[in-house]
Amino acid sequence: MGVSAEKYQQSLDFLFGRLNYERMGSSKYSTSDFKLGRMQELLDCLGNPQSQVPTIHIAGTKGKGSTSVMIAEMLSAAGFRTGLFTSPHITCYEERILIDGQQIEPEQLVDLVSELIPVVAQLDQKTGNMSPTFFELTTALAWMHFQTEHVDYAVMEVGLGGRLDSTNVCEPLVSVVTNISYDHTALLGNSIEQITREKAGIIKQGIPVFSGVTQPEAKAVLEEVCREKQAPLFLLNRNFMRLAETQPGVQLKQSEDTSLLSDRNQQNIHVKTPWSLVEQIPVTLLGTHQLTNATLAVTVIDYLRQQGVPLEDGQMRQGMSRLKWPARIELVQKDPPVIIDTAHNGASIQALVDTLAASFPQMNRILIFAATKDKDVG
């Protein structure tokens, strides 16, 4: 580490010492707590780094992290310096802010936090108890890092909801809504329509929207908002689709060696976009839901290609083939097989169950599950 452990810890203490809704569980999701104006004021003081970075903005209940990393990997494989912002982290804070798959270095983090501290002190005096939060500062740090490192593109994953999320101050190249299911209902609403409307809050005037939503009521909300915003809407199985797949996931019996699981489980999909047929895209992540995420990601990349971004099918395949995404049905031990996953709502748990049933149909299973107290696990 090129910076002292003390300075590094002081930087983390500064960030985690801010109001942190990630650790508070349910909180009223309204303009009384989540203020885009506050985020914009912070960025104004920092010179608006978000306006200097072409951005792909991604919301959704599930799959937004996987879709984000797929898009980022394909752009990186084409030679573009690509920033990726996701949340939350699993083992260390730096996981949230990547460039071409590499975490922000501790010394870079310390330098950027040192720039933030006087700005935040000024805002604290001005705004009192409504000063910048942990997630707002983390989002700002990502854009600062991406600007400083001169990235070509930034892929920004929404933290919560969309409409009032601190990432929602950018003017993206495209907006993506992966899918809709029930999660954070105390904050976002108890119906698919309400949750979709919060996610649709990222839609900007005239900016294309790509979505993998399947429920009729969710589609209706997106169509309504896109009409109001005059934003072109591209929907899964209407405007783009997965045509076929080869090398389907195999079933492993109790006696089989799991050392080849990741290779044997890879599926190659063909994606029909509004502009072309992209063939033999490898999907290395476990689960049929990842095929849908990959279909969406490939379509977004193909749209960017139509807008003049030089990117070949082979580079898409290269990016997807090297993709790794921790804790997404991840095999962390092979004998006996141990899998970790971040599933915490009904839809994601069902995806996990389906994947385990397909890949390990005759194996006894032991489940260890934990969730924050605000989750509906009844």
Tab-separated table of C-alpha atoms in Angstrom, residues 230-376:
chain	number	residue	atom	x	y	z
A	230	GLN	CA	-40.158	11.168	-25.853
A	231	ALA	CA	-37.619	8.466	-25.057
A	232	PRO	CA	-37.348	5.483	-27.438
A	233	LEU	CA	-38.182	2.253	-25.593
A	234	PHE	CA	-36.684	-1.146	-26.449
A	235	LEU	CA	-38.278	-4.109	-24.648
A	236	LEU	CA	-37.159	-7.709	-24.241
A	237	ASN	CA	-39.062	-10.112	-26.526
A	238	ARG	CA	-40.579	-7.201	-28.410
A	239	ASN	CA	-37.611	-5.319	-29.844
A	240	PHE	CA	-34.793	-7.703	-28.955
A	241	MET	CA	-34.584	-11.318	-27.849
A	242	ARG	CA	-32.479	-14.388	-27.219
A	243	LEU	CA	-32.965	-16.695	-30.187
A	244	ALA	CA	-31.148	-19.841	-29.110
A	245	GLU	CA	-28.480	-21.256	-26.911
A	246	THR	CA	-25.941	-24.024	-27.241
A	247	GLN	CA	-24.057	-26.077	-24.679
A	248	PRO	CA	-26.886	-25.955	-22.114
A	249	GLY	CA	-26.057	-26.211	-18.434
A	250	VAL	CA	-25.316	-29.770	-17.396
A	251	GLN	CA	-26.665	-31.711	-14.473
A	252	LEU	CA	-24.059	-32.934	-12.019
A	253	LYS	CA	-24.683	-36.054	-9.963
A	254	GLN	CA	-23.418	-36.556	-6.437
A	255	SER	CA	-20.425	-38.574	-7.631
A	256	GLU	CA	-19.322	-36.197	-10.382
A	257	ASP	CA	-16.265	-33.980	-10.202
A	258	THR	CA	-17.271	-30.323	-9.904
A	259	SER	CA	-13.866	-28.984	-10.957
A	260	LEU	CA	-15.135	-28.411	-14.483
A	261	LEU	CA	-18.445	-26.899	-13.446
A	262	SER	CA	-17.729	-23.356	-14.640
A	263	ASP	CA	-16.525	-24.522	-18.065
A	264	ARG	CA	-19.259	-27.099	-18.568
A	265	ASN	CA	-21.993	-24.743	-17.493
A	266	GLN	CA	-21.100	-22.006	-19.992
A	267	GLN	CA	-23.834	-21.340	-22.489
A	268	ASN	CA	-23.477	-19.553	-25.808
A	269	ILE	CA	-26.468	-17.435	-26.754
A	270	HIS	CA	-27.540	-15.726	-29.955
A	271	VAL	CA	-29.082	-12.285	-29.550
A	272	LYS	CA	-31.375	-10.653	-32.111
A	273	THR	CA	-31.267	-6.898	-31.643
A	274	PRO	CA	-33.168	-4.307	-33.696
A	275	TRP	CA	-30.023	-3.895	-35.801
A	276	SER	CA	-28.241	-7.228	-36.102
A	277	LEU	CA	-27.858	-10.837	-35.032
A	278	VAL	CA	-25.018	-11.289	-32.546
A	279	GLU	CA	-24.054	-14.950	-32.343
A	280	GLN	CA	-22.204	-17.209	-29.918
A	281	ILE	CA	-22.050	-14.883	-26.932
A	282	PRO	CA	-20.637	-16.855	-23.985
A	283	VAL	CA	-22.377	-16.532	-20.625
A	284	THR	CA	-20.126	-17.762	-17.825
A	285	LEU	CA	-22.338	-16.831	-14.872
A	286	LEU	CA	-24.592	-19.556	-13.509
A	287	GLY	CA	-28.364	-19.339	-13.876
A	288	THR	CA	-30.832	-18.907	-16.709
A	289	HIS	CA	-31.590	-15.399	-15.432
A	290	GLN	CA	-28.055	-14.455	-16.467
A	291	LEU	CA	-28.958	-15.316	-20.060
A	292	THR	CA	-31.588	-12.580	-19.913
A	293	ASN	CA	-29.106	-10.145	-18.381
A	294	ALA	CA	-26.632	-10.983	-21.154
A	295	THR	CA	-29.284	-10.468	-23.837
A	296	LEU	CA	-30.007	-7.018	-22.448
A	297	ALA	CA	-26.320	-6.115	-22.147
A	298	VAL	CA	-25.512	-7.208	-25.705
A	299	THR	CA	-28.428	-5.171	-27.047
A	300	VAL	CA	-27.207	-2.041	-25.252
A	301	ILE	CA	-23.722	-2.555	-26.690
A	302	ASP	CA	-25.148	-3.102	-30.170
A	303	TYR	CA	-27.088	0.173	-29.853
A	304	LEU	CA	-23.883	2.012	-28.944
A	305	ARG	CA	-22.278	0.410	-31.975
A	306	GLN	CA	-25.041	1.821	-34.168
A	307	GLN	CA	-24.238	5.242	-32.712
A	308	GLY	CA	-20.673	5.000	-33.969
A	309	VAL	CA	-18.854	3.213	-31.151
A	310	PRO	CA	-16.336	0.924	-32.920
A	311	LEU	CA	-16.883	-2.494	-31.390
A	312	GLU	CA	-16.843	-5.925	-33.039
A	313	ASP	CA	-18.760	-9.093	-32.223
A	314	GLY	CA	-15.493	-10.794	-31.308
A	315	GLN	CA	-14.793	-8.122	-28.713
A	316	MET	CA	-18.239	-8.696	-27.199
A	317	ARG	CA	-17.440	-12.397	-26.956
A	318	GLN	CA	-14.027	-11.676	-25.462
A	319	GLY	CA	-15.470	-9.408	-22.789
A	320	MET	CA	-18.217	-11.834	-21.848
A	321	SER	CA	-15.864	-14.831	-21.745
A	322	ARG	CA	-13.599	-13.261	-19.120
A	323	LEU	CA	-16.414	-12.007	-16.909
A	324	LYS	CA	-16.373	-12.821	-13.206
A	325	TRP	CA	-18.847	-11.401	-10.720
A	326	PRO	CA	-18.430	-12.420	-7.066
A	327	ALA	CA	-21.323	-13.762	-4.979
A	328	ARG	CA	-23.666	-14.236	-7.935
A	329	ILE	CA	-24.252	-17.987	-7.616
A	330	GLU	CA	-20.479	-18.229	-7.266
A	331	LEU	CA	-18.776	-21.583	-6.784
A	332	VAL	CA	-16.190	-20.814	-4.086
A	333	GLN	CA	-15.317	-24.423	-3.219
A	334	LYS	CA	-15.493	-27.459	-5.476
A	335	ASP	CA	-15.300	-30.515	-3.212
A	336	PRO	CA	-17.787	-30.438	-1.681
A	337	PRO	CA	-19.365	-27.677	-3.772
A	338	VAL	CA	-20.016	-24.464	-1.840
A	339	ILE	CA	-21.952	-21.684	-3.531
A	340	ILE	CA	-22.546	-18.158	-2.298
A	341	ASP	CA	-25.191	-15.824	-3.658
A	342	THR	CA	-26.668	-12.463	-2.754
A	343	ALA	CA	-30.304	-13.519	-3.245
A	344	HIS	CA	-32.545	-11.702	-0.775
A	345	ASN	CA	-35.984	-11.345	-2.340
A	346	GLY	CA	-38.500	-13.806	-3.729
A	347	ALA	CA	-37.466	-13.512	-7.377
A	348	SER	CA	-33.735	-13.868	-6.765
A	349	ILE	CA	-34.196	-16.753	-4.336
A	350	GLN	CA	-36.318	-18.552	-6.936
A	351	ALA	CA	-33.550	-18.026	-9.507
A	352	LEU	CA	-31.058	-19.540	-7.070
A	353	VAL	CA	-33.319	-22.525	-6.358
A	354	ASP	CA	-33.846	-23.144	-10.082
A	355	THR	CA	-30.113	-22.994	-10.780
A	356	LEU	CA	-29.242	-25.386	-7.970
A	357	ALA	CA	-31.942	-27.790	-9.137
A	358	ALA	CA	-30.558	-27.728	-12.688
A	359	SER	CA	-26.863	-28.047	-11.819
A	360	PHE	CA	-26.991	-30.183	-8.662
A	361	PRO	CA	-30.237	-32.184	-8.928
A	362	GLN	CA	-29.203	-35.151	-6.779
A	363	MET	CA	-27.057	-33.464	-4.171
A	364	ASN	CA	-28.075	-32.939	-0.579
A	365	ARG	CA	-28.065	-29.236	0.256
A	366	ILE	CA	-27.412	-27.252	3.401
A	367	LEU	CA	-28.642	-23.665	3.322
A	368	ILE	CA	-27.325	-20.806	5.428
A	369	PHE	CA	-29.391	-17.661	4.918
A	370	ALA	CA	-29.175	-14.190	6.399
A	371	ALA	CA	-30.940	-10.955	5.557
A	372	THR	CA	-31.358	-7.504	6.973
A	373	LYS	CA	-34.296	-7.097	9.316
A	374	ASP	CA	-36.345	-5.087	6.807
A	375	LYS	CA	-36.548	-7.976	4.300
A	376	ASP	CA	-39.794	-9.884	3.857
